[in-house]
PDB file of C-alpha atoms in Angstrom:
ATOM      1  CA  ALA A   1      81.618-198.865 105.828  1.00 79.00           C
ATOM      2  CA  GLN A   2      84.567-199.557 103.614  1.00 88.00           C
ATOM      3  CA  LYS A   3      86.609-196.619 102.524  1.00 93.00           C
ATOM      4  CA  VAL A   4      89.986-195.645 101.152  1.00 96.00           C
ATOM      5  CA  THR A   5      91.443-192.226 101.831  1.00 97.00           C
ATOM      6  CA  GLN A   6      94.310-190.734  99.914  1.00 97.00           C
ATOM      7  CA  ALA A   7      94.679-187.379 101.572  1.00 95.00           C
ATOM      8  CA  GLN A   8      97.269-186.067  99.146  1.00 97.00           C
ATOM      9  CA  THR A   9      95.566-184.845  96.015  1.00 96.00           C
ATOM     10  CA  GLU A  10      98.690-183.631  94.252  1.00 97.00           C
ATOM     11  CA  ILE A  11     102.370-183.930  94.971  1.00 98.00           C
ATOM     12  CA  SER A  12     105.162-182.261  93.087  1.00 98.00           C
ATOM     13  CA  VAL A  13     108.788-183.232  93.560  1.00 97.00           C
ATOM     14  CA  VAL A  14     112.063-182.750  91.827  1.00 97.00           C
ATOM     15  CA  GLU A  15     113.697-185.710  90.206  1.00 97.00           C
ATOM     16  CA  LYS A  16     115.737-187.926  92.550  1.00 97.00           C
ATOM     17  CA  GLU A  17     113.711-186.931  95.569  1.00 97.00           C
ATOM     18  CA  ASP A  18     112.027-189.633  97.605  1.00 98.00           C
ATOM     19  CA  VAL A  19     108.261-189.363  97.862  1.00 98.00           C
ATOM     20  CA  THR A  20     105.676-191.174  99.970  1.00 98.00           C
ATOM     21  CA  LEU A  21     102.057-191.523  98.970  1.00 98.00           C
ATOM     22  CA  ASP A  22      99.699-192.106 101.849  1.00 98.00           C
ATOM     23  CA  CYS A  23      96.778-194.494 101.945  1.00 98.00           C
ATOM     24  CA  VAL A  24      94.452-195.054 104.892  1.00 98.00           C
ATOM     25  CA  TYR A  25      91.647-197.572 104.723  1.00 97.00           C
ATOM     26  CA  GLU A  26      88.580-198.598 106.678  1.00 95.00           C
ATOM     27  CA  THR A  27      87.035-202.040 106.680  1.00 91.00           C
ATOM     28  CA  ARG A  28      85.353-204.468 109.021  1.00 88.00           C
ATOM     29  CA  ASP A  29      86.414-207.482 107.011  1.00 85.00           C
ATOM     30  CA  THR A  30      88.959-209.703 108.699  1.00 84.00           C
ATOM     31  CA  THR A  31      90.324-210.818 105.369  1.00 85.00           C
ATOM     32  CA  TYR A  32      90.920-208.155 102.801  1.00 89.00           C
ATOM     33  CA  TYR A  33      93.369-207.080 100.155  1.00 90.00           C
ATOM     34  CA  LEU A  34      95.044-203.799  99.447  1.00 94.00           C
ATOM     35  CA  PHE A  35      96.330-202.611  96.110  1.00 95.00           C
ATOM     36  CA  TRP A  36      98.257-199.871  94.441  1.00 97.00           C
ATOM     37  CA  TYR A  37      97.770-198.969  90.801  1.00 96.00           C
ATOM     38  CA  LYS A  38      99.515-196.457  88.609  1.00 97.00           C
ATOM     39  CA  GLN A  39      97.623-194.556  85.932  1.00 96.00           C
ATOM     40  CA  PRO A  40      99.895-192.710  83.530  1.00 95.00           C
ATOM     41  CA  PRO A  41      98.509-190.040  81.187  1.00 92.00           C
ATOM     42  CA  SER A  42      97.580-192.739  78.670  1.00 91.00           C
ATOM     43  CA  GLY A  43      94.900-193.858  81.099  1.00 92.00           C
ATOM     44  CA  GLU A  44      95.758-197.534  81.248  1.00 93.00           C
ATOM     45  CA  LEU A  45      95.934-198.825  84.788  1.00 94.00           C
ATOM     46  CA  VAL A  46      99.171-200.494  85.793  1.00 93.00           C
ATOM     47  CA  PHE A  47      99.033-202.955  88.671  1.00 93.00           C
ATOM     48  CA  LEU A  48     101.802-202.363  91.203  1.00 95.00           C
ATOM     49  CA  ILE A  49     101.105-204.507  94.225  1.00 93.00           C
ATOM     50  CA  ARG A  50      98.549-206.575  96.084  1.00 91.00           C
ATOM     51  CA  ARG A  51      98.853-207.247  99.793  1.00 91.00           C
ATOM     52  CA  ASN A  52      96.555-209.422 101.894  1.00 88.00           C
ATOM     53  CA  SER A  53      95.558-208.522 105.421  1.00 89.00           C
ATOM     54  CA  PHE A  54      97.550-211.324 106.998  1.00 88.00           C
ATOM     55  CA  ASP A  55     100.823-210.291 105.484  1.00 86.00           C
ATOM     56  CA  GLU A  56     102.219-207.197 107.150  1.00 85.00           C
ATOM     57  CA  GLN A  57     105.677-207.560 105.778  1.00 85.00           C
ATOM     58  CA  ASN A  58     106.919-204.538 103.976  1.00 88.00           C
ATOM     59  CA  GLU A  59     107.735-205.006 100.338  1.00 89.00           C
ATOM     60  CA  ILE A  60     110.433-203.568  98.152  1.00 91.00           C
ATOM     61  CA  SER A  61     110.513-203.743  94.402  1.00 92.00           C
ATOM     62  CA  GLY A  62     113.317-201.750  92.891  1.00 95.00           C
ATOM     63  CA  ARG A  63     112.706-198.089  93.719  1.00 96.00           C
ATOM     64  CA  TYR A  64     109.234-198.867  95.035  1.00 97.00           C
ATOM     65  CA  SER A  65     108.455-199.884  98.585  1.00 96.00           C
ATOM     66  CA  TRP A  66     105.284-200.364 100.560  1.00 96.00           C
ATOM     67  CA  ASN A  67     104.644-200.065 104.273  1.00 96.00           C
ATOM     68  CA  PHE A  68     101.568-201.919 105.508  1.00 96.00           C
ATOM     69  CA  GLN A  69     100.536-201.242 109.091  1.00 95.00           C
ATOM     70  CA  LYS A  70      97.295-202.740 110.314  1.00 93.00           C
ATOM     71  CA  SER A  71      97.552-200.871 113.609  1.00 93.00           C
ATOM     72  CA  THR A  72      97.072-197.594 111.783  1.00 95.00           C
ATOM     73  CA  SER A  73      95.123-199.016 108.822  1.00 96.00           C
ATOM     74  CA  SER A  74      97.664-197.619 106.446  1.00 97.00           C
ATOM     75  CA  PHE A  75      99.322-198.892 103.316  1.00 97.00           C
ATOM     76  CA  ASN A  76     101.792-196.254 102.227  1.00 97.00           C
ATOM     77  CA  PHE A  77     103.817-196.265  99.048  1.00 98.00           C
ATOM     78  CA  THR A  78     107.294-194.807  98.714  1.00 98.00           C
ATOM     79  CA  ILE A  79     109.189-194.088  95.542  1.00 98.00           C
ATOM     80  CA  THR A  80     112.897-193.689  96.094  1.00 97.00           C
ATOM     81  CA  ALA A  81     114.956-191.492  93.798  1.00 97.00           C
ATOM     82  CA  SER A  82     111.923-190.474  91.776  1.00 97.00           C
ATOM     83  CA  GLN A  83     112.121-190.142  88.012  1.00 97.00           C
ATOM     84  CA  VAL A  84     110.106-188.180  85.501  1.00 97.00           C
ATOM     85  CA  VAL A  85     108.571-191.420  84.263  1.00 96.00           C
ATOM     86  CA  ASP A  86     107.008-191.858  87.685  1.00 97.00           C
ATOM     87  CA  SER A  87     104.696-188.949  86.954  1.00 97.00           C
ATOM     88  CA  ALA A  88     101.189-190.381  87.063  1.00 97.00           C
ATOM     89  CA  VAL A  89      98.116-190.718  89.206  1.00 97.00           C
ATOM     90  CA  TYR A  90      98.450-193.400  91.832  1.00 98.00           C
ATOM     91  CA  PHE A  91      95.437-195.161  93.264  1.00 97.00           C
ATOM     92  CA  CYS A  92      95.155-197.170  96.416  1.00 97.00           C
ATOM     93  CA  ALA A  93      92.316-199.696  96.509  1.00 95.00           C
ATOM     94  CA  LEU A  94      90.705-202.066  98.996  1.00 93.00           C
ATOM     95  CA  SER A  95      88.853-205.283  98.299  1.00 87.00           C
ATOM     96  CA  ALA A  96      85.254-205.520  99.356  1.00 76.00           C
ATOM     97  CA  THR A  97      82.527-208.091  98.978  1.00 62.00           C
ATOM     98  CA  ASN A  98      79.440-207.105  97.098  1.00 53.00           C
ATOM     99  CA  ALA A  99      76.397-209.022  96.140  1.00 45.00           C
ATOM    100  CA  GLY A 100      76.964-212.585  95.015  1.00 48.00           C
ATOM    101  CA  ASN A 101      80.390-212.603  96.633  1.00 52.00           C
ATOM    102  CA  ASN A 102      81.902-210.875  93.661  1.00 56.00           C
ATOM    103  CA  ARG A 103      84.694-209.023  95.322  1.00 72.00           C
ATOM    104  CA  LYS A 104      84.904-205.517  94.072  1.00 82.00           C
ATOM    105  CA  LEU A 105      87.477-202.825  94.647  1.00 89.00           C
ATOM    106  CA  ILE A 106      86.965-199.684  96.670  1.00 91.00           C
ATOM    107  CA  TRP A 107      89.139-196.937  95.214  1.00 94.00           C
ATOM    108  CA  GLY A 108      90.780-193.941  96.763  1.00 96.00           C
ATOM    109  CA  LEU A 109      90.561-190.628  94.965  1.00 96.00           C
ATOM    110  CA  GLY A 110      94.114-190.932  93.764  1.00 97.00           C
ATOM    111  CA  THR A 111      97.260-188.891  94.204  1.00 97.00           C
ATOM    112  CA  SER A 112      98.625-187.065  91.210  1.00 97.00           C
ATOM    113  CA  LEU A 113     102.408-187.166  91.294  1.00 98.00           C
ATOM    114  CA  ALA A 114     104.443-184.798  89.183  1.00 97.00           C
ATOM    115  CA  VAL A 115     108.161-185.420  89.050  1.00 97.00           C
ATOM    116  CA  ASN A 116     109.960-182.452  87.585  1.00 97.00           C
ATOM    117  CA  PRO A 117     113.389-182.606  85.986  1.00 95.00           C
TER     118      PRO A 117
ATOM    119  CA  GLY B   1      99.180-213.548  79.543  1.00 70.00           C
ATOM    120  CA  ALA B   2      95.987-212.167  81.124  1.00 87.00           C
ATOM    121  CA  VAL B   3      95.346-209.471  78.575  1.00 93.00           C
ATOM    122  CA  VAL B   4      92.128-207.532  78.372  1.00 96.00           C
ATOM    123  CA  SER B   5      91.266-205.449  75.360  1.00 97.00           C
ATOM    124  CA  GLN B   6      88.661-202.781  74.835  1.00 97.00           C
ATOM    125  CA  HIS B   7      87.220-201.584  71.604  1.00 97.00           C
ATOM    126  CA  PRO B   8      87.062-198.892  70.551  1.00 97.00           C
ATOM    127  CA  SER B   9      89.823-197.073  72.395  1.00 96.00           C
ATOM    128  CA  TRP B  10      88.067-193.811  71.753  1.00 96.00           C
ATOM    129  CA  VAL B  11      84.783-192.765  70.211  1.00 97.00           C
ATOM    130  CA  ILE B  12      83.092-189.493  69.397  1.00 97.00           C
ATOM    131  CA  CYS B  13      79.384-189.509  68.800  1.00 96.00           C
ATOM    132  CA  LYS B  14      76.451-187.175  68.485  1.00 96.00           C
ATOM    133  CA  SER B  15      74.014-186.648  71.271  1.00 96.00           C
ATOM    134  CA  GLY B  16      71.149-189.111  71.149  1.00 96.00           C
ATOM    135  CA  THR B  17      73.045-191.954  69.546  1.00 96.00           C
ATOM    136  CA  SER B  18      73.969-195.227  71.215  1.00 97.00           C
ATOM    137  CA  VAL B  19      77.507-196.416  71.624  1.00 97.00           C
ATOM    138  CA  LYS B  20      78.694-199.952  72.254  1.00 97.00           C
ATOM    139  CA  ILE B  21      81.978-200.674  73.991  1.00 98.00           C
ATOM    140  CA  GLU B  22      83.460-204.157  73.955  1.00 97.00           C
ATOM    141  CA  CYS B  23      85.619-205.728  76.605  1.00 97.00           C
ATOM    142  CA  ARG B  24      87.426-208.935  75.752  1.00 96.00           C
ATOM    143  CA  SER B  25      89.645-211.226  77.747  1.00 94.00           C
ATOM    144  CA  LEU B  26      92.105-212.395  75.126  1.00 95.00           C
ATOM    145  CA  ASP B  27      93.850-215.318  76.732  1.00 92.00           C
ATOM    146  CA  PHE B  28      91.670-216.385  79.597  1.00 91.00           C
ATOM    147  CA  GLN B  29      88.057-216.962  80.481  1.00 91.00           C
ATOM    148  CA  ALA B  30      86.356-214.424  82.660  1.00 89.00           C
ATOM    149  CA  THR B  31      83.277-215.402  84.589  1.00 83.00           C
ATOM    150  CA  THR B  32      82.991-211.889  85.948  1.00 89.00           C
ATOM    151  CA  MET B  33      83.644-208.532  84.369  1.00 92.00           C
ATOM    152  CA  PHE B  34      83.439-205.119  85.955  1.00 93.00           C
ATOM    153  CA  TRP B  35      82.649-201.815  84.299  1.00 96.00           C
ATOM    154  CA  TYR B  36      83.964-198.539  85.640  1.00 96.00           C
ATOM    155  CA  ARG B  37      83.709-194.952  84.582  1.00 96.00           C
ATOM    156  CA  GLN B  38      86.196-192.267  85.367  1.00 96.00           C
ATOM    157  CA  PHE B  39      85.666-188.546  84.961  1.00 92.00           C
ATOM    158  CA  PRO B  40      88.707-186.301  84.422  1.00 89.00           C
ATOM    159  CA  LYS B  41      90.888-186.023  87.486  1.00 88.00           C
ATOM    160  CA  GLN B  42      88.605-188.293  89.448  1.00 92.00           C
ATOM    161  CA  SER B  43      88.716-191.813  90.731  1.00 93.00           C
ATOM    162  CA  LEU B  44      87.223-194.923  89.207  1.00 94.00           C
ATOM    163  CA  MET B  45      83.584-195.471  89.915  1.00 94.00           C
ATOM    164  CA  LEU B  46      82.223-198.983  89.661  1.00 93.00           C
ATOM    165  CA  MET B  47      79.138-199.022  87.489  1.00 95.00           C
ATOM    166  CA  ALA B  48      78.217-202.671  87.392  1.00 94.00           C
ATOM    167  CA  THR B  49      79.359-206.219  87.821  1.00 91.00           C
ATOM    168  CA  SER B  50      78.452-208.697  85.131  1.00 90.00           C
ATOM    169  CA  ASN B  51      78.528-212.439  85.281  1.00 87.00           C
ATOM    170  CA  GLU B  52      78.509-214.577  82.180  1.00 83.00           C
ATOM    171  CA  GLY B  53      75.026-215.671  81.278  1.00 82.00           C
ATOM    172  CA  SER B  54      73.201-213.639  83.892  1.00 84.00           C
ATOM    173  CA  LYS B  55      71.992-210.106  84.418  1.00 87.00           C
ATOM    174  CA  ALA B  56      74.439-207.484  85.533  1.00 91.00           C
ATOM    175  CA  THR B  57      74.391-206.101  89.043  1.00 91.00           C
ATOM    176  CA  TYR B  58      74.359-202.322  88.947  1.00 94.00           C
ATOM    177  CA  GLU B  59      75.721-200.028  91.606  1.00 93.00           C
ATOM    178  CA  GLN B  60      73.376-197.638  93.282  1.00 92.00           C
ATOM    179  CA  GLY B  61      72.652-194.617  91.152  1.00 93.00           C
ATOM    180  CA  VAL B  62      73.603-196.223  87.850  1.00 95.00           C
ATOM    181  CA  GLU B  63      70.717-196.353  85.380  1.00 94.00           C
ATOM    182  CA  LYS B  64      70.235-199.861  84.072  1.00 93.00           C
ATOM    183  CA  ASP B  65      68.324-198.732  81.016  1.00 94.00           C
ATOM    184  CA  LYS B  66      70.950-196.169  80.193  1.00 96.00           C
ATOM    185  CA  PHE B  67      73.950-198.434  80.483  1.00 97.00           C
ATOM    186  CA  LEU B  68      73.115-201.825  79.045  1.00 95.00           C
ATOM    187  CA  ILE B  69      75.538-204.579  79.865  1.00 94.00           C
ATOM    188  CA  ASN B  70      75.672-207.924  78.139  1.00 91.00           C
ATOM    189  CA  HIS B  71      78.055-210.687  79.129  1.00 89.00           C
ATOM    190  CA  ALA B  72      77.201-213.270  76.532  1.00 83.00           C
ATOM    191  CA  SER B  73      80.356-215.344  76.658  1.00 90.00           C
ATOM    192  CA  LEU B  74      83.274-216.051  78.944  1.00 91.00           C
ATOM    193  CA  THR B  75      85.491-213.741  76.949  1.00 93.00           C
ATOM    194  CA  LEU B  76      83.232-210.861  75.987  1.00 94.00           C
ATOM    195  CA  SER B  77      81.200-208.257  77.790  1.00 95.00           C
ATOM    196  CA  THR B  78      79.655-205.214  76.161  1.00 96.00           C
ATOM    197  CA  LEU B  79      78.527-201.903  77.572  1.00 97.00           C
ATOM    198  CA  THR B  80      76.046-199.941  75.511  1.00 97.00           C
ATOM    199  CA  VAL B  81      75.475-196.319  76.382  1.00 97.00           C
ATOM    200  CA  THR B  82      71.994-195.648  75.070  1.00 96.00           C
ATOM    201  CA  SER B  83      70.891-192.230  73.879  1.00 96.00           C
ATOM    202  CA  ALA B  84      74.193-190.752  74.907  1.00 96.00           C
ATOM    203  CA  HIS B  85      74.392-187.164  76.080  1.00 96.00           C
ATOM    204  CA  PRO B  86      77.360-184.887  76.746  1.00 96.00           C
ATOM    205  CA  GLU B  87      77.267-185.708  80.446  1.00 95.00           C
ATOM    206  CA  ASP B  88      77.995-189.342  79.543  1.00 96.00           C
ATOM    207  CA  SER B  89      81.367-188.292  78.177  1.00 96.00           C
ATOM    208  CA  SER B  90      83.868-190.136  80.276  1.00 96.00           C
ATOM    209  CA  PHE B  91      86.616-192.742  80.348  1.00 97.00           C
ATOM    210  CA  TYR B  92      85.125-196.217  80.586  1.00 98.00           C
ATOM    211  CA  ILE B  93      87.274-199.019  81.902  1.00 97.00           C
ATOM    212  CA  CYS B  94      86.484-202.693  82.137  1.00 97.00           C
ATOM    213  CA  SER B  95      88.177-205.384  84.134  1.00 95.00           C
ATOM    214  CA  ALA B  96      87.923-209.120  83.824  1.00 93.00           C
ATOM    215  CA  ARG B  97      88.216-211.659  86.565  1.00 89.00           C
ATOM    216  CA  PRO B  98      89.530-215.084  85.612  1.00 86.00           C
ATOM    217  CA  THR B  99      88.419-218.344  87.099  1.00 77.00           C
ATOM    218  CA  TRP B 100      91.631-218.928  88.993  1.00 73.00           C
ATOM    219  CA  THR B 101      92.647-217.329  92.268  1.00 65.00           C
ATOM    220  CA  SER B 102      96.010-215.982  93.348  1.00 61.00           C
ATOM    221  CA  GLY B 103      96.708-215.992  97.042  1.00 58.00           C
ATOM    222  CA  GLY B 104      93.006-216.230  97.731  1.00 62.00           C
ATOM    223  CA  TRP B 105      92.169-213.250  95.589  1.00 72.00           C
ATOM    224  CA  ASN B 106      90.446-213.404  92.245  1.00 70.00           C
ATOM    225  CA  GLU B 107      92.574-211.124  90.155  1.00 79.00           C
ATOM    226  CA  GLN B 108      91.086-208.379  88.081  1.00 87.00           C
ATOM    227  CA  PHE B 109      92.840-207.530  84.864  1.00 92.00           C
ATOM    228  CA  PHE B 110      92.054-204.133  83.454  1.00 95.00           C
ATOM    229  CA  GLY B 111      91.432-203.088  79.916  1.00 96.00           C
ATOM    230  CA  PRO B 112      93.107-199.987  78.488  1.00 96.00           C
ATOM    231  CA  GLY B 113      89.921-197.959  78.653  1.00 97.00           C
ATOM    232  CA  THR B 114      87.611-196.295  76.139  1.00 97.00           C
ATOM    233  CA  ARG B 115      87.316-192.553  75.958  1.00 97.00           C
ATOM    234  CA  LEU B 116      83.792-191.507  75.015  1.00 97.00           C
ATOM    235  CA  THR B 117      83.043-187.990  73.890  1.00 97.00           C
ATOM    236  CA  VAL B 118      79.452-187.053  73.207  1.00 97.00           C
ATOM    237  CA  LEU B 119      78.945-183.878  71.229  1.00 96.00           C
TER     238      LEU B 119
END
């Protein structure tokens, strides 16, 4: 079965703190993709990153960084020096193949991040 | 580029009425569109996958007759919530998948969502 687990339901930090959002996935596919999305209070999903299963290099984009480890089936997301604008719900997602080979996304339950001034 | 719009952005209706939500890919053609619903403080739940010109594929537990999906063109898919009831109140999000791939993955571009409130 394919599954994404985001064990942290809510996280609250003070501005400028670093924070890591955990994501653990399960899949039997040999080729798959992992994603992170941000959903601010407006509701519109913001794409952050896509990583394929053959690329285990960590990625850094500004204050954001991602740690992909196949050995532990984890794809964790770190925000360095958090800001109030980072307050949102963050979703981790995994690609899966459904009927007709239309790849769909399996979503975690999300982690609600509150960054307080 | 790769913009997806949804209309309306929010709608309030009376119980028993039907509501149509449109999802449009504005600057690309989408052979596949996905419809999700999201309850407050919950994750996205895939409702159905629609391919242009063919019947939608519904996820288990989603009533086909309740949530009618039409994907009549490569840029438009509609979701009609028939005989809506308060329990149908939710945030409905569509995504559109273009014909091109990026790194082997067919991207999904998400619409801004439609908030439905049924009184």
